[in-house]
Amino acid sequence: MPEILEIEFYRLHAEAVVGRTVAEVVADDAWFLKEGLDAATLRAALIGRTFSAARRRGKLLLLDTDSGSGPVLGLRFGMTGRLIVDTGATVEVLIYGSNRDVPAWDRFTLGFEGGGDLRIRDPRRLGGVLLDPDEEALGPDALRLTLRELRTALGNSTAPLKARLMDQHRVAGLGNLLTDEILWRTGLDPEREARSLDDDEVKRLHRQIRSGLERMWARGGSHTGDLQEARVRGGVCPKDGTPLLRRTIGGRTTYSCPLHQV
């Protein structure tokens, strides 16, 4: 599924549209347009605009127009969305979505002057398109998260640690796979209260967020963690062979080791 690492791949792929001018907007799926946006408003805002930068905050891809003087296009990809620029998909395989190339699943398309296009292909329609999204509603980006920002994110919350880390208003970009991997490596129980971590544990968690993201980026994405293959019913901990716990935490299926994650 697209988490922060996949969206960073998407951002790099979207650099190919910088300097290109929008000639056509196809946004026939009203469900895919978020926060009251409609197709007519989107067309009026984007046609004739030139993309000037591709940015990202957490799992939100941001495309600036007209050197920042025009509207910002925000793209979300949910669990099954892929970005396609011209004829190439950035990520060919998604774990929780179909990887078939079915044009009917194209939920949003931009056509450019001189040819070529940008599309979101999303079979389950879990992503979305925004215009001038509220970037400040998101927490600090996980790839650049400081120790101080992590302490603030955890705060005095009684929420489960995993749920707090996946709250995009607290830390932007961490999803289910990354969070399970990071907590497994840190040796922290995902169901612990966020506020219960002592200073050494917070520092250890911060180091694992940074090093874990770097490691999985180099390997090719959020699905490349050492815990990943064991995230199945009956799976055992790759570190100590203990049967993994399978729980629902923060609304998401969670795998953890009851022996070394405390």
PDB file of C-alpha atoms in Angstrom:
ATOM      1  CA  MET A   1       0.000   0.000   0.000  1.00  0.00           C
ATOM      2  CA  PRO A   2       1.259   3.540  -0.590  1.00  0.00           C
ATOM      3  CA  GLU A   3       2.889   4.891   2.576  1.00  0.00           C
ATOM      4  CA  ILE A   4       5.374   7.734   2.879  1.00  0.00           C
ATOM      5  CA  LEU A   5       8.084   5.905   0.915  1.00  0.00           C
ATOM      6  CA  GLU A   6       5.795   5.135  -2.017  1.00  0.00           C
ATOM      7  CA  ILE A   7       4.541   8.728  -2.087  1.00  0.00           C
ATOM      8  CA  GLU A   8       8.146   9.891  -2.204  1.00  0.00           C
ATOM      9  CA  PHE A   9       8.617   7.615  -5.228  1.00  0.00           C
ATOM     10  CA  TYR A  10       5.481   9.224  -6.677  1.00  0.00           C
ATOM     11  CA  ARG A  11       6.870  12.688  -5.987  1.00  0.00           C
ATOM     12  CA  LEU A  12      10.076  11.903  -7.839  1.00  0.00           C
ATOM     13  CA  HIS A  13       8.019  10.514 -10.735  1.00  0.00           C
ATOM     14  CA  ALA A  14       5.841  13.631 -10.723  1.00  0.00           C
ATOM     15  CA  GLU A  15       8.907  15.804 -11.356  1.00  0.00           C
ATOM     16  CA  ALA A  16       8.311  14.857 -14.997  1.00  0.00           C
ATOM     17  CA  VAL A  17       5.269  17.172 -15.115  1.00  0.00           C
ATOM     18  CA  VAL A  18       7.102  20.239 -13.771  1.00  0.00           C
ATOM     19  CA  GLY A  19       7.193  22.836 -16.533  1.00  0.00           C
ATOM     20  CA  ARG A  20       4.196  21.331 -18.329  1.00  0.00           C
ATOM     21  CA  THR A  21       0.908  23.181 -18.833  1.00  0.00           C
ATOM     22  CA  VAL A  22      -2.500  21.650 -18.164  1.00  0.00           C
ATOM     23  CA  ALA A  23      -4.735  21.447 -21.243  1.00  0.00           C
ATOM     24  CA  GLU A  24      -7.418  19.054 -20.016  1.00  0.00           C
ATOM     25  CA  VAL A  25      -8.879  17.876 -16.698  1.00  0.00           C
ATOM     26  CA  VAL A  26     -10.881  14.643 -16.561  1.00  0.00           C
ATOM     27  CA  ALA A  27     -12.552  14.297 -13.172  1.00  0.00           C
ATOM     28  CA  ASP A  28     -15.773  12.412 -13.805  1.00  0.00           C
ATOM     29  CA  ASP A  29     -15.775  10.534 -10.477  1.00  0.00           C
ATOM     30  CA  ALA A  30     -17.360  12.992  -8.039  1.00  0.00           C
ATOM     31  CA  TRP A  31     -16.531  10.723  -5.085  1.00  0.00           C
ATOM     32  CA  PHE A  32     -12.832  11.188  -5.798  1.00  0.00           C
ATOM     33  CA  LEU A  33     -13.045  14.977  -5.433  1.00  0.00           C
ATOM     34  CA  LYS A  34     -12.752  15.890  -1.759  1.00  0.00           C
ATOM     35  CA  GLU A  35     -13.775  18.726   0.579  1.00  0.00           C
ATOM     36  CA  GLY A  36     -16.629  19.967  -1.598  1.00  0.00           C
ATOM     37  CA  LEU A  37     -14.541  20.187  -4.764  1.00  0.00           C
ATOM     38  CA  ASP A  38     -16.338  19.682  -8.086  1.00  0.00           C
ATOM     39  CA  ALA A  39     -15.090  19.033 -11.592  1.00  0.00           C
ATOM     40  CA  ALA A  40     -16.011  22.465 -12.953  1.00  0.00           C
ATOM     41  CA  THR A  41     -14.085  24.247 -10.186  1.00  0.00           C
ATOM     42  CA  LEU A  42     -11.096  21.984 -10.723  1.00  0.00           C
ATOM     43  CA  ARG A  43     -11.066  22.610 -14.473  1.00  0.00           C
ATOM     44  CA  ALA A  44     -11.318  26.365 -13.997  1.00  0.00           C
ATOM     45  CA  ALA A  45      -8.478  26.307 -11.473  1.00  0.00           C
ATOM     46  CA  LEU A  46      -6.032  24.128 -13.424  1.00  0.00           C
ATOM     47  CA  ILE A  47      -6.487  24.519 -17.175  1.00  0.00           C
ATOM     48  CA  GLY A  48      -3.783  26.847 -18.471  1.00  0.00           C
ATOM     49  CA  ARG A  49      -1.691  26.493 -15.312  1.00  0.00           C
ATOM     50  CA  THR A  50       1.900  25.285 -15.442  1.00  0.00           C
ATOM     51  CA  PHE A  51       3.243  22.969 -12.758  1.00  0.00           C
ATOM     52  CA  SER A  52       6.272  24.477 -11.059  1.00  0.00           C
ATOM     53  CA  ALA A  53       7.152  22.036  -8.260  1.00  0.00           C
ATOM     54  CA  ALA A  54       6.355  18.561  -6.940  1.00  0.00           C
ATOM     55  CA  ARG A  55       6.338  18.377  -3.135  1.00  0.00           C
ATOM     56  CA  ARG A  56       5.151  15.975  -0.478  1.00  0.00           C
ATOM     57  CA  ARG A  57       4.028  16.134   3.120  1.00  0.00           C
ATOM     58  CA  GLY A  58       3.531  12.734   4.644  1.00  0.00           C
ATOM     59  CA  LYS A  59       1.317  10.752   2.269  1.00  0.00           C
ATOM     60  CA  LEU A  60      -0.006  13.839   0.456  1.00  0.00           C
ATOM     61  CA  LEU A  61       1.524  14.663  -2.939  1.00  0.00           C
ATOM     62  CA  LEU A  62       1.489  18.395  -3.680  1.00  0.00           C
ATOM     63  CA  LEU A  63       1.858  19.965  -7.123  1.00  0.00           C
ATOM     64  CA  ASP A  64       2.434  23.723  -7.163  1.00  0.00           C
ATOM     65  CA  THR A  65       1.422  25.827 -10.149  1.00  0.00           C
ATOM     66  CA  ASP A  66       2.759  29.041 -11.698  1.00  0.00           C
ATOM     67  CA  SER A  67       5.755  29.332  -9.354  1.00  0.00           C
ATOM     68  CA  GLY A  68       3.556  29.298  -6.293  1.00  0.00           C
ATOM     69  CA  SER A  69       1.173  32.033  -7.425  1.00  0.00           C
ATOM     70  CA  GLY A  70      -1.438  29.546  -8.620  1.00  0.00           C
ATOM     71  CA  PRO A  71      -3.445  26.880  -6.815  1.00  0.00           C
ATOM     72  CA  VAL A  72      -1.887  23.791  -5.259  1.00  0.00           C
ATOM     73  CA  LEU A  73      -3.125  20.387  -6.390  1.00  0.00           C
ATOM     74  CA  GLY A  74      -3.201  17.777  -3.628  1.00  0.00           C
ATOM     75  CA  LEU A  75      -3.296  14.073  -4.462  1.00  0.00           C
ATOM     76  CA  ARG A  76      -4.034  11.251  -2.021  1.00  0.00           C
ATOM     77  CA  PHE A  77      -3.624   7.588  -2.942  1.00  0.00           C
ATOM     78  CA  GLY A  78      -5.324   5.635  -0.157  1.00  0.00           C
ATOM     79  CA  MET A  79      -4.434   1.934  -0.059  1.00  0.00           C
ATOM     80  CA  THR A  80      -4.659   1.138  -3.754  1.00  0.00           C
ATOM     81  CA  GLY A  81      -3.840   4.259  -5.766  1.00  0.00           C
ATOM     82  CA  ARG A  82      -1.016   4.383  -8.305  1.00  0.00           C
ATOM     83  CA  LEU A  83       0.413   7.433 -10.036  1.00  0.00           C
ATOM     84  CA  ILE A  84       0.918   7.111 -13.781  1.00  0.00           C
ATOM     85  CA  VAL A  85       2.767   9.792 -15.734  1.00  0.00           C
ATOM     86  CA  ASP A  86       2.558   9.461 -19.506  1.00  0.00           C
ATOM     87  CA  THR A  87       2.846   5.667 -19.929  1.00  0.00           C
ATOM     88  CA  GLY A  88       4.748   4.681 -16.808  1.00  0.00           C
ATOM     89  CA  ALA A  89       3.576   3.671 -13.326  1.00  0.00           C
ATOM     90  CA  THR A  90       5.854   4.637 -10.445  1.00  0.00           C
ATOM     91  CA  VAL A  91       5.000   1.557  -8.387  1.00  0.00           C
ATOM     92  CA  GLU A  92       4.129  -1.535 -10.375  1.00  0.00           C
ATOM     93  CA  VAL A  93       3.011  -3.757  -7.476  1.00  0.00           C
ATOM     94  CA  LEU A  94       0.783  -2.840  -4.515  1.00  0.00           C
ATOM     95  CA  ILE A  95       0.172  -5.468  -1.831  1.00  0.00           C
ATOM     96  CA  TYR A  96      -3.457  -4.602  -1.053  1.00  0.00           C
ATOM     97  CA  GLY A  97      -4.637  -3.532  -4.483  1.00  0.00           C
ATOM     98  CA  SER A  98      -5.028  -5.009  -7.925  1.00  0.00           C
ATOM     99  CA  ASN A  99      -2.021  -4.373 -10.145  1.00  0.00           C
ATOM    100  CA  ARG A 100      -3.929  -4.896 -13.394  1.00  0.00           C
ATOM    101  CA  ASP A 101      -3.896  -2.006 -15.824  1.00  0.00           C
ATOM    102  CA  VAL A 102      -7.593  -1.261 -16.203  1.00  0.00           C
ATOM    103  CA  PRO A 103      -8.319   2.189 -17.678  1.00  0.00           C
ATOM    104  CA  ALA A 104     -11.769   2.175 -16.054  1.00  0.00           C
ATOM    105  CA  TRP A 105      -9.955   2.549 -12.724  1.00  0.00           C
ATOM    106  CA  ASP A 106      -8.478   5.898 -13.771  1.00  0.00           C
ATOM    107  CA  ARG A 107     -10.211   8.265 -11.342  1.00  0.00           C
ATOM    108  CA  PHE A 108      -8.456  11.487 -12.307  1.00  0.00           C
ATOM    109  CA  THR A 109      -6.493  12.543 -15.387  1.00  0.00           C
ATOM    110  CA  LEU A 110      -4.644  15.676 -16.449  1.00  0.00           C
ATOM    111  CA  GLY A 111      -3.774  16.117 -20.123  1.00  0.00           C
ATOM    112  CA  PHE A 112      -0.883  18.419 -21.039  1.00  0.00           C
ATOM    113  CA  GLU A 113      -0.202  20.774 -23.903  1.00  0.00           C
ATOM    114  CA  GLY A 114       2.016  18.959 -26.366  1.00  0.00           C
ATOM    115  CA  GLY A 115       0.753  15.552 -25.241  1.00  0.00           C
ATOM    116  CA  GLY A 116       1.149  13.210 -22.320  1.00  0.00           C
ATOM    117  CA  ASP A 117      -0.846  12.951 -19.125  1.00  0.00           C
ATOM    118  CA  LEU A 118      -0.895  12.300 -15.381  1.00  0.00           C
ATOM    119  CA  ARG A 119      -3.386   9.819 -13.954  1.00  0.00           C
ATOM    120  CA  ILE A 120      -4.409   8.263 -10.658  1.00  0.00           C
ATOM    121  CA  ARG A 121      -5.436   4.636 -11.126  1.00  0.00           C
ATOM    122  CA  ASP A 122      -7.293   3.458  -8.016  1.00  0.00           C
ATOM    123  CA  PRO A 123      -9.495   0.336  -8.160  1.00  0.00           C
ATOM    124  CA  ARG A 124     -10.963   0.817  -4.679  1.00  0.00           C
ATOM    125  CA  ARG A 125     -11.428   4.628  -4.914  1.00  0.00           C
ATOM    126  CA  LEU A 126      -9.719   5.209  -1.562  1.00  0.00           C
ATOM    127  CA  GLY A 127      -7.618   8.152  -2.709  1.00  0.00           C
ATOM    128  CA  GLY A 128      -8.741  11.635  -3.638  1.00  0.00           C
ATOM    129  CA  VAL A 129      -8.053  15.012  -5.223  1.00  0.00           C
ATOM    130  CA  LEU A 130      -7.907  18.288  -3.289  1.00  0.00           C
ATOM    131  CA  LEU A 131      -7.383  21.894  -4.281  1.00  0.00           C
ATOM    132  CA  ASP A 132      -5.286  24.076  -1.962  1.00  0.00           C
ATOM    133  CA  PRO A 133      -5.293  21.483   0.849  1.00  0.00           C
ATOM    134  CA  ASP A 134      -4.585  22.560   4.421  1.00  0.00           C
ATOM    135  CA  GLU A 135      -1.005  21.388   4.714  1.00  0.00           C
ATOM    136  CA  GLU A 136      -0.673  22.656   8.270  1.00  0.00           C
ATOM    137  CA  ALA A 137      -3.375  20.231   9.413  1.00  0.00           C
ATOM    138  CA  LEU A 138      -0.758  17.503   8.975  1.00  0.00           C
ATOM    139  CA  GLY A 139       1.914  16.711  11.506  1.00  0.00           C
ATOM    140  CA  PRO A 140       5.645  16.914  10.796  1.00  0.00           C
ATOM    141  CA  ASP A 141       6.861  14.731   7.946  1.00  0.00           C
ATOM    142  CA  ALA A 142       8.131  11.361   9.175  1.00  0.00           C
ATOM    143  CA  LEU A 143      11.213  11.437   6.938  1.00  0.00           C
ATOM    144  CA  ARG A 144      12.370  14.650   8.632  1.00  0.00           C
ATOM    145  CA  LEU A 145      10.952  14.036  12.109  1.00  0.00           C
ATOM    146  CA  THR A 146      13.041  15.497  14.947  1.00  0.00           C
ATOM    147  CA  LEU A 147      13.258  14.092  18.451  1.00  0.00           C
ATOM    148  CA  ARG A 148      11.464  17.148  19.797  1.00  0.00           C
ATOM    149  CA  GLU A 149       8.633  16.723  17.292  1.00  0.00           C
ATOM    150  CA  LEU A 150       8.260  13.065  18.246  1.00  0.00           C
ATOM    151  CA  ARG A 151       8.024  13.970  21.933  1.00  0.00           C
ATOM    152  CA  THR A 152       5.320  16.505  21.081  1.00  0.00           C
ATOM    153  CA  ALA A 153       3.448  13.958  18.957  1.00  0.00           C
ATOM    154  CA  LEU A 154       3.352  11.415  21.778  1.00  0.00           C
ATOM    155  CA  GLY A 155       2.526  14.079  24.360  1.00  0.00           C
ATOM    156  CA  ASN A 156       0.412  13.017  27.303  1.00  0.00           C
ATOM    157  CA  SER A 157      -1.841  10.840  25.175  1.00  0.00           C
ATOM    158  CA  THR A 158      -3.449   7.677  26.524  1.00  0.00           C
ATOM    159  CA  ALA A 159      -4.001   6.450  22.957  1.00  0.00           C
ATOM    160  CA  PRO A 160      -2.168   3.290  21.883  1.00  0.00           C
ATOM    161  CA  LEU A 161       1.337   4.048  20.686  1.00  0.00           C
ATOM    162  CA  LYS A 162       0.666   2.665  17.220  1.00  0.00           C
ATOM    163  CA  ALA A 163      -2.501   4.714  16.792  1.00  0.00           C
ATOM    164  CA  ARG A 164      -0.693   7.875  17.851  1.00  0.00           C
ATOM    165  CA  LEU A 165       2.141   7.301  15.369  1.00  0.00           C
ATOM    166  CA  MET A 166      -0.367   6.677  12.566  1.00  0.00           C
ATOM    167  CA  ASP A 167      -2.402   9.795  13.369  1.00  0.00           C
ATOM    168  CA  GLN A 168      -1.518  11.978  10.382  1.00  0.00           C
ATOM    169  CA  HIS A 169      -2.225  15.105  12.420  1.00  0.00           C
ATOM    170  CA  ARG A 170       0.619  14.073  14.777  1.00  0.00           C
ATOM    171  CA  VAL A 171       3.158  12.491  12.418  1.00  0.00           C
ATOM    172  CA  ALA A 172       2.575  12.617   8.678  1.00  0.00           C
ATOM    173  CA  GLY A 173       3.403   9.602   6.569  1.00  0.00           C
ATOM    174  CA  LEU A 174       3.533   6.478   8.736  1.00  0.00           C
ATOM    175  CA  GLY A 175       1.119   3.714   7.742  1.00  0.00           C
ATOM    176  CA  ASN A 176       0.339   0.227   8.954  1.00  0.00           C
ATOM    177  CA  LEU A 177       3.326  -1.675   7.567  1.00  0.00           C
ATOM    178  CA  LEU A 178       5.933   0.909   8.523  1.00  0.00           C
ATOM    179  CA  THR A 179       4.586   1.358  12.032  1.00  0.00           C
ATOM    180  CA  ASP A 180       4.516  -2.374  12.761  1.00  0.00           C
ATOM    181  CA  GLU A 181       8.077  -2.718  11.479  1.00  0.00           C
ATOM    182  CA  ILE A 182       9.394   0.257  13.457  1.00  0.00           C
ATOM    183  CA  LEU A 183       7.789  -0.827  16.728  1.00  0.00           C
ATOM    184  CA  TRP A 184       8.987  -4.404  16.222  1.00  0.00           C
ATOM    185  CA  ARG A 185      12.543  -3.165  15.743  1.00  0.00           C
ATOM    186  CA  THR A 186      12.280  -0.787  18.696  1.00  0.00           C
ATOM    187  CA  GLY A 187      10.897  -3.489  20.991  1.00  0.00           C
ATOM    188  CA  LEU A 188       7.809  -1.514  21.971  1.00  0.00           C
ATOM    189  CA  ASP A 189       4.293  -2.918  22.406  1.00  0.00           C
ATOM    190  CA  PRO A 190       2.006  -1.087  19.933  1.00  0.00           C
ATOM    191  CA  GLU A 191      -0.828  -1.114  22.473  1.00  0.00           C
ATOM    192  CA  ARG A 192       1.092   0.773  25.159  1.00  0.00           C
ATOM    193  CA  GLU A 193      -0.162   4.236  26.013  1.00  0.00           C
ATOM    194  CA  ALA A 194       1.801   6.785  24.010  1.00  0.00           C
ATOM    195  CA  ARG A 195       2.536   8.776  27.141  1.00  0.00           C
ATOM    196  CA  SER A 196       4.081   5.761  28.902  1.00  0.00           C
ATOM    197  CA  LEU A 197       7.414   5.867  27.057  1.00  0.00           C
ATOM    198  CA  ASP A 198      10.383   7.030  29.077  1.00  0.00           C
ATOM    199  CA  ASP A 199      13.050   9.289  27.599  1.00  0.00           C
ATOM    200  CA  ASP A 200      15.330   6.440  26.512  1.00  0.00           C
ATOM    201  CA  GLU A 201      12.437   4.683  24.779  1.00  0.00           C
ATOM    202  CA  VAL A 202      11.460   7.847  22.923  1.00  0.00           C
ATOM    203  CA  LYS A 203      15.051   8.276  21.750  1.00  0.00           C
ATOM    204  CA  ARG A 204      15.206   4.648  20.658  1.00  0.00           C
ATOM    205  CA  LEU A 205      11.919   5.014  18.789  1.00  0.00           C
ATOM    206  CA  HIS A 206      13.155   8.142  17.041  1.00  0.00           C
ATOM    207  CA  ARG A 207      16.337   6.401  15.906  1.00  0.00           C
ATOM    208  CA  GLN A 208      14.335   3.492  14.514  1.00  0.00           C
ATOM    209  CA  ILE A 209      11.923   5.772  12.643  1.00  0.00           C
ATOM    210  CA  ARG A 210      14.834   7.470  10.917  1.00  0.00           C
ATOM    211  CA  SER A 211      16.966   4.370  10.294  1.00  0.00           C
ATOM    212  CA  GLY A 212      13.985   2.159   9.413  1.00  0.00           C
ATOM    213  CA  LEU A 213      12.717   4.561   6.768  1.00  0.00           C
ATOM    214  CA  GLU A 214      16.202   4.910   5.311  1.00  0.00           C
ATOM    215  CA  ARG A 215      16.634   1.122   5.229  1.00  0.00           C
ATOM    216  CA  MET A 216      13.305   0.415   3.540  1.00  0.00           C
ATOM    217  CA  TRP A 217      13.757   3.275   1.075  1.00  0.00           C
ATOM    218  CA  ALA A 218      17.025   1.669  -0.022  1.00  0.00           C
ATOM    219  CA  ARG A 219      15.314  -1.734  -0.301  1.00  0.00           C
ATOM    220  CA  GLY A 220      12.456  -0.404  -2.411  1.00  0.00           C
ATOM    221  CA  GLY A 221       9.472   0.466  -0.222  1.00  0.00           C
ATOM    222  CA  SER A 222       7.279   0.001   2.826  1.00  0.00           C
ATOM    223  CA  HIS A 223       6.737  -3.705   2.134  1.00  0.00           C
ATOM    224  CA  THR A 224      10.438  -4.610   2.535  1.00  0.00           C
ATOM    225  CA  GLY A 225      10.668  -4.736   6.327  1.00  0.00           C
ATOM    226  CA  ASP A 226      12.074  -7.787   8.110  1.00  0.00           C
ATOM    227  CA  LEU A 227       8.716  -8.385   9.817  1.00  0.00           C
ATOM    228  CA  GLN A 228       6.723  -8.304   6.571  1.00  0.00           C
ATOM    229  CA  GLU A 229       6.775 -11.982   5.624  1.00  0.00           C
ATOM    230  CA  ALA A 230       5.729 -12.964   9.159  1.00  0.00           C
ATOM    231  CA  ARG A 231       2.654 -10.688   9.088  1.00  0.00           C
ATOM    232  CA  VAL A 232       0.298 -13.628   8.496  1.00  0.00           C
ATOM    233  CA  ARG A 233      -1.882 -15.771  10.729  1.00  0.00           C
ATOM    234  CA  GLY A 234       0.404 -18.206  12.535  1.00  0.00           C
ATOM    235  CA  GLY A 235       3.502 -16.089  11.823  1.00  0.00           C
ATOM    236  CA  VAL A 236       6.433 -16.144  14.220  1.00  0.00           C
ATOM    237  CA  CYS A 237       8.819 -13.380  15.240  1.00  0.00           C
ATOM    238  CA  PRO A 238      11.849 -13.309  12.907  1.00  0.00           C
ATOM    239  CA  LYS A 239      13.993 -12.244  15.865  1.00  0.00           C
ATOM    240  CA  ASP A 240      13.181 -14.873  18.516  1.00  0.00           C
ATOM    241  CA  GLY A 241      10.711 -17.348  16.986  1.00  0.00           C
ATOM    242  CA  THR A 242       7.833 -16.434  19.325  1.00  0.00           C
ATOM    243  CA  PRO A 243       4.328 -16.701  17.796  1.00  0.00           C
ATOM    244  CA  LEU A 244       3.207 -13.209  16.855  1.00  0.00           C
ATOM    245  CA  LEU A 245       0.191 -11.520  18.371  1.00  0.00           C
ATOM    246  CA  ARG A 246      -2.445 -10.458  15.851  1.00  0.00           C
ATOM    247  CA  ARG A 247      -4.632  -7.619  17.125  1.00  0.00           C
ATOM    248  CA  THR A 248      -6.628  -4.656  15.892  1.00  0.00           C
ATOM    249  CA  ILE A 249      -5.134  -1.395  17.139  1.00  0.00           C
ATOM    250  CA  GLY A 250      -6.245   1.985  15.895  1.00  0.00           C
ATOM    251  CA  GLY A 251      -8.580   0.197  13.507  1.00  0.00           C
ATOM    252  CA  ARG A 252      -5.712  -1.602  11.764  1.00  0.00           C
ATOM    253  CA  THR A 253      -4.548  -5.214  11.818  1.00  0.00           C
ATOM    254  CA  THR A 254      -1.406  -5.296  13.931  1.00  0.00           C
ATOM    255  CA  TYR A 255       1.356  -7.869  14.356  1.00  0.00           C
ATOM    256  CA  SER A 256       3.770  -7.771  17.272  1.00  0.00           C
ATOM    257  CA  CYS A 257       5.987 -10.032  19.349  1.00  0.00           C
ATOM    258  CA  PRO A 258       4.760 -10.604  22.935  1.00  0.00           C
ATOM    259  CA  LEU A 259       8.267 -11.566  24.070  1.00  0.00           C
ATOM    260  CA  HIS A 260      10.497  -8.663  23.108  1.00  0.00           C
ATOM    261  CA  GLN A 261       7.951  -5.887  22.473  1.00  0.00           C
ATOM    262  CA  VAL A 262       7.049  -4.565  25.915  1.00  0.00           C
TER     263      VAL A 262
END
